[in-house]
CSV table of C-alpha atoms in Angstrom, one decimal:
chain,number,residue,atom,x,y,z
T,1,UNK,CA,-11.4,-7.1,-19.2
T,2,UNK,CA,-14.7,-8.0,-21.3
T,3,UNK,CA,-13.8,-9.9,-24.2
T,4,UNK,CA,-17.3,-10.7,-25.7
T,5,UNK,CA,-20.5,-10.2,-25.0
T,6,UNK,CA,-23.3,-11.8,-26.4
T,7,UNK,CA,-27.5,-12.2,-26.4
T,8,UNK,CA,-30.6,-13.7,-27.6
T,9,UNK,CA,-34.1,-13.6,-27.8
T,10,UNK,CA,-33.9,-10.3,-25.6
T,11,UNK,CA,-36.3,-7.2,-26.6
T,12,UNK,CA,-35.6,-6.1,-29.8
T,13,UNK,CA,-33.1,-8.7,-29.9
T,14,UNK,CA,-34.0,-12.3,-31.7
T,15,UNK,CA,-31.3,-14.4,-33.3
T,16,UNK,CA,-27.9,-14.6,-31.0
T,17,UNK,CA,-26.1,-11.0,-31.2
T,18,UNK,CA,-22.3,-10.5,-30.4
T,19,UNK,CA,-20.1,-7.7,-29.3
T,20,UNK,CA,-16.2,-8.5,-29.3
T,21,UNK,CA,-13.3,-6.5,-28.0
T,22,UNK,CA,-10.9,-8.6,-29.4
T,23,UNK,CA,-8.5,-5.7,-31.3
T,24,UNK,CA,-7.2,-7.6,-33.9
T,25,UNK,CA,-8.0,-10.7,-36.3
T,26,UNK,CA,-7.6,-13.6,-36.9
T,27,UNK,CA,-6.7,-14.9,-33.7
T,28,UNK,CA,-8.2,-17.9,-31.3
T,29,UNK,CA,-11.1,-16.5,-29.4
T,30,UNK,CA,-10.8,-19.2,-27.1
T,31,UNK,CA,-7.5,-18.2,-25.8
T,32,UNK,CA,-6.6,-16.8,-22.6
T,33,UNK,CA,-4.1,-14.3,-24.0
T,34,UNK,CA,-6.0,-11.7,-26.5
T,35,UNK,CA,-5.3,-8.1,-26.9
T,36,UNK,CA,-8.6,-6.2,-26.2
T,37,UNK,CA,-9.7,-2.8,-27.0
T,38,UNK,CA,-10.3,0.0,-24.6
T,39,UNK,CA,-13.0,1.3,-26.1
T,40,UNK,CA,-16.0,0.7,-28.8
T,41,UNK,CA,-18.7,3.2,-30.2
T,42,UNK,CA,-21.7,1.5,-31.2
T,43,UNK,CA,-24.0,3.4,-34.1
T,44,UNK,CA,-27.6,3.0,-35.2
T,45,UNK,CA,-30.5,5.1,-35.9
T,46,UNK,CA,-33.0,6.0,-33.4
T,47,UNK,CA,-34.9,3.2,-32.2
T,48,UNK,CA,-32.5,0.0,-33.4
T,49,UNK,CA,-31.8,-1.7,-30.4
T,50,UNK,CA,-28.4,0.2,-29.2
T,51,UNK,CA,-29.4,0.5,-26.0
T,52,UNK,CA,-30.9,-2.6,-25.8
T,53,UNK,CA,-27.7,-4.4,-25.7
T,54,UNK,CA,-26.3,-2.4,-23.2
T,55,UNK,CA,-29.4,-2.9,-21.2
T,56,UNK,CA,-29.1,-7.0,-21.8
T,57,UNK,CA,-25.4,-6.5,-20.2
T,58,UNK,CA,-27.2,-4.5,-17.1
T,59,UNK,CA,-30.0,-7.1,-16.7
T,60,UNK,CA,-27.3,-10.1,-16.5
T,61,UNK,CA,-25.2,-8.2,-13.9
T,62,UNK,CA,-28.2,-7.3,-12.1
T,63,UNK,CA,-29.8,-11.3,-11.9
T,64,UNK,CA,-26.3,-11.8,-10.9
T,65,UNK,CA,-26.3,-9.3,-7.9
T,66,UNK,CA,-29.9,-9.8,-7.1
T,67,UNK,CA,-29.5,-14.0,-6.6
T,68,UNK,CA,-26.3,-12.8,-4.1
T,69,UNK,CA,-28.8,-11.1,-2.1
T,70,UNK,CA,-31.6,-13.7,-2.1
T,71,UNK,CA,-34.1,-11.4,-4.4
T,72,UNK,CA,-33.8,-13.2,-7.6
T,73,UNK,CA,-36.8,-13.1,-9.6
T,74,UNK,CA,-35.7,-14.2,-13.3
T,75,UNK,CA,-39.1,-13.5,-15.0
T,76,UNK,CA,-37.8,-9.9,-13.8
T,77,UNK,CA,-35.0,-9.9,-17.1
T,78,UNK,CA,-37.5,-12.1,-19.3
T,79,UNK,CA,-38.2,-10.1,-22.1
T,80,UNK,CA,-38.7,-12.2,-25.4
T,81,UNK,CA,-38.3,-11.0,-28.7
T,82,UNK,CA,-42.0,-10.2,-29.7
T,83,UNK,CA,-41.8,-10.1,-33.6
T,84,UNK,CA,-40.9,-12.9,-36.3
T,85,UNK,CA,-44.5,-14.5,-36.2
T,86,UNK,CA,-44.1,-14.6,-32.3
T,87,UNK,CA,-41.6,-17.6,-32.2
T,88,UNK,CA,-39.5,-16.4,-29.4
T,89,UNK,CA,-42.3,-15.9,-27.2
T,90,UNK,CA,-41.6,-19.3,-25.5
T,91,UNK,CA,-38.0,-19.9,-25.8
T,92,UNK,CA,-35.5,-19.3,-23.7
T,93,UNK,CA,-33.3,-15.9,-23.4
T,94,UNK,CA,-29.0,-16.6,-23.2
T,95,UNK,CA,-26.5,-14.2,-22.3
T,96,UNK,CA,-22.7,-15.5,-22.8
T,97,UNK,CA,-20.6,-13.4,-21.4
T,98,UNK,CA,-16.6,-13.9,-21.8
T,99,UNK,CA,-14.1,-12.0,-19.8
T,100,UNK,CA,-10.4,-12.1,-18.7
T,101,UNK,CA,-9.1,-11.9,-15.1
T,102,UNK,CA,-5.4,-12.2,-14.5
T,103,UNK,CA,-4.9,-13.5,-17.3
T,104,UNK,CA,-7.4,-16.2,-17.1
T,105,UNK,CA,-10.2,-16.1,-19.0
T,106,UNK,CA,-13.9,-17.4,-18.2
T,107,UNK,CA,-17.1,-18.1,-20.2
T,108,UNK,CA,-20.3,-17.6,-18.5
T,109,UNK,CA,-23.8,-18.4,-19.9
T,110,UNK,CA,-26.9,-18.6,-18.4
T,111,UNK,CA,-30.9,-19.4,-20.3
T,112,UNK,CA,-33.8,-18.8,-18.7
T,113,UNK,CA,-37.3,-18.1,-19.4
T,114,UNK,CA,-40.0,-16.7,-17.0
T,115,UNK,CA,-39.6,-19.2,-14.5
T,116,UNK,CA,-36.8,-21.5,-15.2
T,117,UNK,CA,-33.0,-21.5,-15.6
T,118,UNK,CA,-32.2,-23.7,-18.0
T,119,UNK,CA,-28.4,-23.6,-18.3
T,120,UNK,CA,-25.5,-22.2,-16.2
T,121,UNK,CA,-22.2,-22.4,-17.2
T,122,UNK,CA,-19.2,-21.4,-16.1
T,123,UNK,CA,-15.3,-22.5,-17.7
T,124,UNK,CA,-12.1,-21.6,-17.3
T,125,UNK,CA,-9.5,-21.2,-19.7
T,126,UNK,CA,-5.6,-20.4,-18.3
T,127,UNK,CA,-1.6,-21.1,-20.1
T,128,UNK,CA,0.0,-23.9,-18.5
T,129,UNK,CA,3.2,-24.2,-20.2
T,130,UNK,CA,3.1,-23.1,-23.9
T,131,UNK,CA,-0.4,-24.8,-23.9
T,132,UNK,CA,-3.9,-23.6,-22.4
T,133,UNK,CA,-6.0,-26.0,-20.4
T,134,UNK,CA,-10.0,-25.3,-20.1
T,135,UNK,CA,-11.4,-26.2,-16.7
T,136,UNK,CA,-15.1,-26.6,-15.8
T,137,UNK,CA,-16.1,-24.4,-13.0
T,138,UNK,CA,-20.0,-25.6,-13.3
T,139,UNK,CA,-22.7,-27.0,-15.7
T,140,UNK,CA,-26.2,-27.2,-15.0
T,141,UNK,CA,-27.8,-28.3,-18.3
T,142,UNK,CA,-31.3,-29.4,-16.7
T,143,UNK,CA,-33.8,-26.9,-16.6
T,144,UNK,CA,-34.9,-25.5,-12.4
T,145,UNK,CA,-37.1,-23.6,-10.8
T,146,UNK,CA,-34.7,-23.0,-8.3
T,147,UNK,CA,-34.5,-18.7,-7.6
T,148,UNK,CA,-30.5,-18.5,-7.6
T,149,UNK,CA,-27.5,-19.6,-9.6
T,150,UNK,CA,-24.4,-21.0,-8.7
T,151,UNK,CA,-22.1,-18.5,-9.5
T,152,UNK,CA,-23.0,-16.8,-6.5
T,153,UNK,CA,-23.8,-20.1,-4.2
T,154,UNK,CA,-21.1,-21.8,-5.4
T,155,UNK,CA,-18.1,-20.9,-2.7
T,156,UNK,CA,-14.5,-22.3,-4.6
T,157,UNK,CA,-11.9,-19.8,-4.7
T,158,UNK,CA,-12.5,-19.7,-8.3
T,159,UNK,CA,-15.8,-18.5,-9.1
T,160,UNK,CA,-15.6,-16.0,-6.4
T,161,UNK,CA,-13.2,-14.5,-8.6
T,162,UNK,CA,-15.3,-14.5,-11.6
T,163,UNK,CA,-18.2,-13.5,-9.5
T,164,UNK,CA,-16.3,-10.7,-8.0
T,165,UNK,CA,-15.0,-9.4,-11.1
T,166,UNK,CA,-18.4,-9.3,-12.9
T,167,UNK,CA,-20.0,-7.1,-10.1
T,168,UNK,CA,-17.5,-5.1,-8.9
T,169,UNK,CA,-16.0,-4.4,-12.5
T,170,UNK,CA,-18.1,-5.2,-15.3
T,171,UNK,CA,-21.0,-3.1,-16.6
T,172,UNK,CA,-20.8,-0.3,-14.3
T,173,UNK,CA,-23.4,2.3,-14.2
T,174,UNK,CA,-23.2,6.0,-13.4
T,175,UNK,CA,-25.3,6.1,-10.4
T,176,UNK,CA,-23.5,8.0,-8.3
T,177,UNK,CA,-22.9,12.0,-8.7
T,178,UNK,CA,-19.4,13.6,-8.7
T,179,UNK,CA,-19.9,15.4,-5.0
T,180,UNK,CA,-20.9,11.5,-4.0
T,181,UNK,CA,-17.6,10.3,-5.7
T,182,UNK,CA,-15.1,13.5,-4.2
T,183,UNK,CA,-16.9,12.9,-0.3
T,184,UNK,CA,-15.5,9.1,-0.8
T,185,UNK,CA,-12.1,10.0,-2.6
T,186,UNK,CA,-11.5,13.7,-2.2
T,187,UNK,CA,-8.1,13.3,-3.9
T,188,UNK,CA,-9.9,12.6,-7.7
T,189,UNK,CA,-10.9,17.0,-7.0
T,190,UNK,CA,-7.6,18.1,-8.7
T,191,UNK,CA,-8.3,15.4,-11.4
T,192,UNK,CA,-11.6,16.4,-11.8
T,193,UNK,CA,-10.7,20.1,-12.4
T,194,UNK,CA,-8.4,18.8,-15.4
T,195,UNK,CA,-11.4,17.2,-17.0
T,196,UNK,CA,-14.0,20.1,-17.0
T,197,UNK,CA,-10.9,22.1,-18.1
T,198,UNK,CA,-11.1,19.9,-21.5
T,199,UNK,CA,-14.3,22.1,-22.2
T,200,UNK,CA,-13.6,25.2,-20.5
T,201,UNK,CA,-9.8,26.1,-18.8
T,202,UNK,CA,-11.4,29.1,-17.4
T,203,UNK,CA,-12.1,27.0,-14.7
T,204,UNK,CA,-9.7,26.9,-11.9
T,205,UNK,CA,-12.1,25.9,-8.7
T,206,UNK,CA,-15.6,24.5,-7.5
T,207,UNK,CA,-16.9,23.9,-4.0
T,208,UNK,CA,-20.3,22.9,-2.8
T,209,UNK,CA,-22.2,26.2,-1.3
T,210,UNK,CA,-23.1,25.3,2.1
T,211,UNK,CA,-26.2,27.0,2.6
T,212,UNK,CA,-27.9,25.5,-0.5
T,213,UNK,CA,-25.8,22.6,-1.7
T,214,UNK,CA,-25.5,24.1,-5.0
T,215,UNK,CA,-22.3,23.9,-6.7
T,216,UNK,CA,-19.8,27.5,-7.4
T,217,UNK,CA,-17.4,26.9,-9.9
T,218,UNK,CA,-15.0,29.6,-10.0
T,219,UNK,CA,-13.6,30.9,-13.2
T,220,UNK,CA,-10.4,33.0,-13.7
T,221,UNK,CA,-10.2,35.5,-16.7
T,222,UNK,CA,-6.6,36.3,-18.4
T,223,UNK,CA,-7.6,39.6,-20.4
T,224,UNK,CA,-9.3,41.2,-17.1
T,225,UNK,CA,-7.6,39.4,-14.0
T,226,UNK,CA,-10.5,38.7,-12.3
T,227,UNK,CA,-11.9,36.0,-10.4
T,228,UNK,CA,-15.3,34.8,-11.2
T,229,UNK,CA,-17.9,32.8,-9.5
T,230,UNK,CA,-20.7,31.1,-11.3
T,231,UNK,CA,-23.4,28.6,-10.0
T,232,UNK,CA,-24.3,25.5,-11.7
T,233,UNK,CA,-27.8,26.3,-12.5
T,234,UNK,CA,-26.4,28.9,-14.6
T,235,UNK,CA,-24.0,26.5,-16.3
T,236,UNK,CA,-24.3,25.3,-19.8
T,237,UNK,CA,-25.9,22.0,-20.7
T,238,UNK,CA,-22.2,20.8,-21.5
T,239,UNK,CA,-20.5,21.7,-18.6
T,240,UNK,CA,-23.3,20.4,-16.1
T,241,UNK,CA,-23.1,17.1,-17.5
T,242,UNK,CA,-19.3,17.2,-18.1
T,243,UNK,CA,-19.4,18.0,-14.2
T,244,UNK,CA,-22.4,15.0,-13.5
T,245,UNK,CA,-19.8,12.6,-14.8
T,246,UNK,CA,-16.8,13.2,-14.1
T,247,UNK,CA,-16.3,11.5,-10.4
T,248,UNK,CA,-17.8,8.4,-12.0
T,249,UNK,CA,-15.5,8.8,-15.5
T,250,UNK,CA,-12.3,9.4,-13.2
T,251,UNK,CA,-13.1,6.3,-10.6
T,252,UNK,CA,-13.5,3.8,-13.8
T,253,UNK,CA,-10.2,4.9,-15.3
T,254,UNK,CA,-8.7,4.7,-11.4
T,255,UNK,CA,-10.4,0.9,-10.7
T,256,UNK,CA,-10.6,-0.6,-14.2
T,257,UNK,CA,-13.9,-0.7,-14.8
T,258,UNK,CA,-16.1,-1.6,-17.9
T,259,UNK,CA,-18.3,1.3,-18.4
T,260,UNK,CA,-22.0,1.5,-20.5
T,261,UNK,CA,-22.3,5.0,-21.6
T,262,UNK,CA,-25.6,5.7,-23.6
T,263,UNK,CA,-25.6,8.5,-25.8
T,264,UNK,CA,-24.2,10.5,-22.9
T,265,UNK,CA,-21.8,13.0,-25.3
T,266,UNK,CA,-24.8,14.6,-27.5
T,267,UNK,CA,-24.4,18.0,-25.1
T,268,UNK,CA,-20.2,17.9,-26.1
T,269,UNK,CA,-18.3,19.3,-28.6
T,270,UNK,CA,-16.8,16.9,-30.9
T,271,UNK,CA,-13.5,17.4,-29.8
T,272,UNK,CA,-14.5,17.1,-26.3
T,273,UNK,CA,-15.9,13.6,-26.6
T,274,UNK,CA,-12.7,12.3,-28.5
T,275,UNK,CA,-10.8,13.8,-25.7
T,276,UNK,CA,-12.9,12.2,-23.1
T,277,UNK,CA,-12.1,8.6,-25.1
T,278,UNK,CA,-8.5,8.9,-25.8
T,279,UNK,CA,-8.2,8.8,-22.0
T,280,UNK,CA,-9.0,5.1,-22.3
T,281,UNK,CA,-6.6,4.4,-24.6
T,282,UNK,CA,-3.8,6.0,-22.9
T,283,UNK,CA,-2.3,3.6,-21.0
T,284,UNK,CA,-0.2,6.7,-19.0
T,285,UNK,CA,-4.3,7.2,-18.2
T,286,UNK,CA,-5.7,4.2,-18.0
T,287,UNK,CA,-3.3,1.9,-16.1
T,288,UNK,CA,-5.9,-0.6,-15.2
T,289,UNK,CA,-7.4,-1.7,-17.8
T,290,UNK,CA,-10.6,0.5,-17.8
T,291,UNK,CA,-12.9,0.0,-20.9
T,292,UNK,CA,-15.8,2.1,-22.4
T,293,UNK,CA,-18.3,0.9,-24.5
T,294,UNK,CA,-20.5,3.3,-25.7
T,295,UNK,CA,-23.4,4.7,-28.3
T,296,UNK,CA,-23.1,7.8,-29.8
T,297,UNK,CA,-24.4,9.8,-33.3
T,298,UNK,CA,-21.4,12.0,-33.5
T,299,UNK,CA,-20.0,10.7,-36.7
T,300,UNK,CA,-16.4,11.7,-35.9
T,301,UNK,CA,-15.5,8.7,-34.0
T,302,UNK,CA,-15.8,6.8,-37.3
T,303,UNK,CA,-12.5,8.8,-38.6
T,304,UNK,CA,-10.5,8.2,-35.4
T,305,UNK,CA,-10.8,4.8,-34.6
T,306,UNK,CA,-9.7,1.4,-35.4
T,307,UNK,CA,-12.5,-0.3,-37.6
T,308,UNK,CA,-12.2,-3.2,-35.8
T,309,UNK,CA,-13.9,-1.2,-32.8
T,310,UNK,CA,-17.0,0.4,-34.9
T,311,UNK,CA,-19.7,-1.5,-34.7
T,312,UNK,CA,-23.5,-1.0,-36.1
T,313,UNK,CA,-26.9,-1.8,-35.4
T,314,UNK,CA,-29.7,-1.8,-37.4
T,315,UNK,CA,-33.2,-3.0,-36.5
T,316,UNK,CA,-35.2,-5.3,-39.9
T,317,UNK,CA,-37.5,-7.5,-37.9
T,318,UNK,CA,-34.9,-7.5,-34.9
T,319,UNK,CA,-31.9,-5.9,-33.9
T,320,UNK,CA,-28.6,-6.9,-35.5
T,321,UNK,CA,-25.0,-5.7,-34.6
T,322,UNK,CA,-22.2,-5.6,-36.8
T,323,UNK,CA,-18.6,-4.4,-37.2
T,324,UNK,CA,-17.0,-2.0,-39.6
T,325,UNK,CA,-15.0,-4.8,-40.2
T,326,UNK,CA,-17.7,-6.7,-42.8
T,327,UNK,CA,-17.0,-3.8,-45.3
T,328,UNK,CA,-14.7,-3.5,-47.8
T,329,UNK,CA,-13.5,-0.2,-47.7
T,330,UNK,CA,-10.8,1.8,-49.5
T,331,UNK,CA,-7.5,3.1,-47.8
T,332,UNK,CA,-8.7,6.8,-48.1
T,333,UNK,CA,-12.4,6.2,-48.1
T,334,UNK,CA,-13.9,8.8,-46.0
T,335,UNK,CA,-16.1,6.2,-43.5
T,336,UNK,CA,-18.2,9.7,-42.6
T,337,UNK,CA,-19.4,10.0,-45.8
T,338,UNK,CA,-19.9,6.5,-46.2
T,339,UNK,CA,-22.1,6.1,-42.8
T,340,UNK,CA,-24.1,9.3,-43.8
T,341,UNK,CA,-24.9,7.4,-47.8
T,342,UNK,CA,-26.2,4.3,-46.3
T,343,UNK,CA,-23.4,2.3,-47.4
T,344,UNK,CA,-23.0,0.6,-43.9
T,345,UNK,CA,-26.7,0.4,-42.9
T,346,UNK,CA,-27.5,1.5,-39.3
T,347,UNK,CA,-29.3,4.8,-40.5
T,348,UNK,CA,-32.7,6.2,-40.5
T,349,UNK,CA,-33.7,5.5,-44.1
């Protein structure tokens, strides 16, 4: 599971930025053994950076995948901070990522700039005993030209783990559509059913029309006790994209994946979305450690969740993420009516 992620000097990103999972404090970040959210809504006014961090989390899994294969091209991820006089332009941009596997956890950083790497790291932290004993996977500390990085050269039985778990698990992308998904695992159609039945439980059926490749769902009405058909083109926005994502939102809850969800729930109704995210934190749901991180407007969130898993960005000469957590705020404050005053930043004014 991801415990931390963190970046600098990255787009609209300057000074080091840090997004935790850890669900509770105080506790030793360094440990092995933390309780981690499921999920975290990120909120910020147009144009702050929110997606920029979840593209910095994208770009280090994809330098990751690309060096596996041969095609890494770092200058490909360089993107400096451009503002504050210019002073990032020739430093160096770091992602630290920290993440848990069996109970183990790892820290792994890497800087580079346009054509160098200038620091891989990779440690392990695991409980021996009733004590936890850090090991050193790998350190390179001198800057290299060299076009790969040893977490994927490297060939010990323990950073194939880590490097394992960050591409098959970490960061995942929906790039795959829900007929792709049900012609790999036909079984999730029954599941998938139950999901598009959290907007509409009219629906009882879909199929893929042969002749066109268009989907039919097929709707059943109680007053009338008829069956009806409807294509997909004639859908609503909601329901299309409810459909879109559904094979891809099933297979993360079935494999345990860490999910990026950009501003994906603007088409749903409110109650829809907080459906959709109370499946990742029920563990009769989610029983394998599945996590979503996600951006969003929809101020509801911010009166059904733990603070501790709110977090804020707001762009004054560079991008800066917060928690929830830095504010004092009453037992009955309304945190809606806070957000929309200004009182936690992260707005358009």
């Amino acid at each position: 599971m991801l415990v931390e992620f963190s970046v600098e000097n990255y787009r609209s990103i300057g000074e080091k930025q840090t997004l935790s999972m850890v669900s509770y404090e105080p506790q030793k970040l360094h440990s092995a053994n933390l309780q981690l959210f499921s999920s975290a809504a990120i909120y910020g006014a147009n144009a702050s950076g929110k997606t920029n961090f979840l593209k910095a989390m994208c770009a280090l899994k994809k330098l990751i995948i690309d060096s596996a294969f041969n095609h890494l091209d770092i200058s490909s991820a360089y993107f400096p901070f451009r503002l504050a006089g210019g002073k990032w332009l020739n430093k160096p941009t770091r992602f630290y990522l920290i993440f848990n596997v069996d109970r183990r956890r790892y820290d792994y950083l890497i800087s580079f700039d346009k054509s160098k790497i200038h620091e891989e790291i990779l440690y392990l932290t695991h409980a021996q005993g009733n004590d936890e004993k850090c090991h050193i996977c790998f350190e390179r500390k001198a800057a290299s030209t060299q076009q790969f990085l040893l977490l994927t050269e490297r060939d010990e039985p323990k950073i194939k783990t880590a490097f394992r778990y960050i591409v098959s698990k970490l960061f995942v992308e929906f790039d795959r559509t829900t007929v792709d998904v049900l012609s790999e695992d036909f079984s999730l159609k029954t599941d998938v059913i139950k999901l598009l039945n959290l907007a509409d439980d009219s629906i009882v059926d879909f199929c893929q029309n042969p002749r066109d490749g268009i989907i039919d769902f097929t709707r059943k009405s109680i007053l009338q006790k008829l069956t009806l058909t409807t294509i997909y083109n004639n859908e609503s926005e909601g329901i299309v994209r409810l459909f879109d994502m559904a094979g891809n939102w099933l297979l993360a809850l079935k494999n345990g994946w860490t999910i990026l969800i950009d501003n994906k729930f603007k088409d749903f109704h409110p109650v829809l979305a907080r459906n959709l995210v109370k499946m990742f934190d029920d563990p009769e749901v989610n029983k394998n450690n599945a996590q979503l991180i996600f951006t969003t407007h929809d101020i509801n969130f911010l009166e059904h969740f733990d603070k501790s898993r709110i977090w804020f960005v707001e762009n004054n000469d560079g991008s800066k993420i917060y928690s929830l957590l830095d504010f004092a705020t009453r037992k009955n404050e309304s945190l809606q009516k806070g957000y929309l005053l200004g009182r936690y930043g992260a707005i358009p004014f």
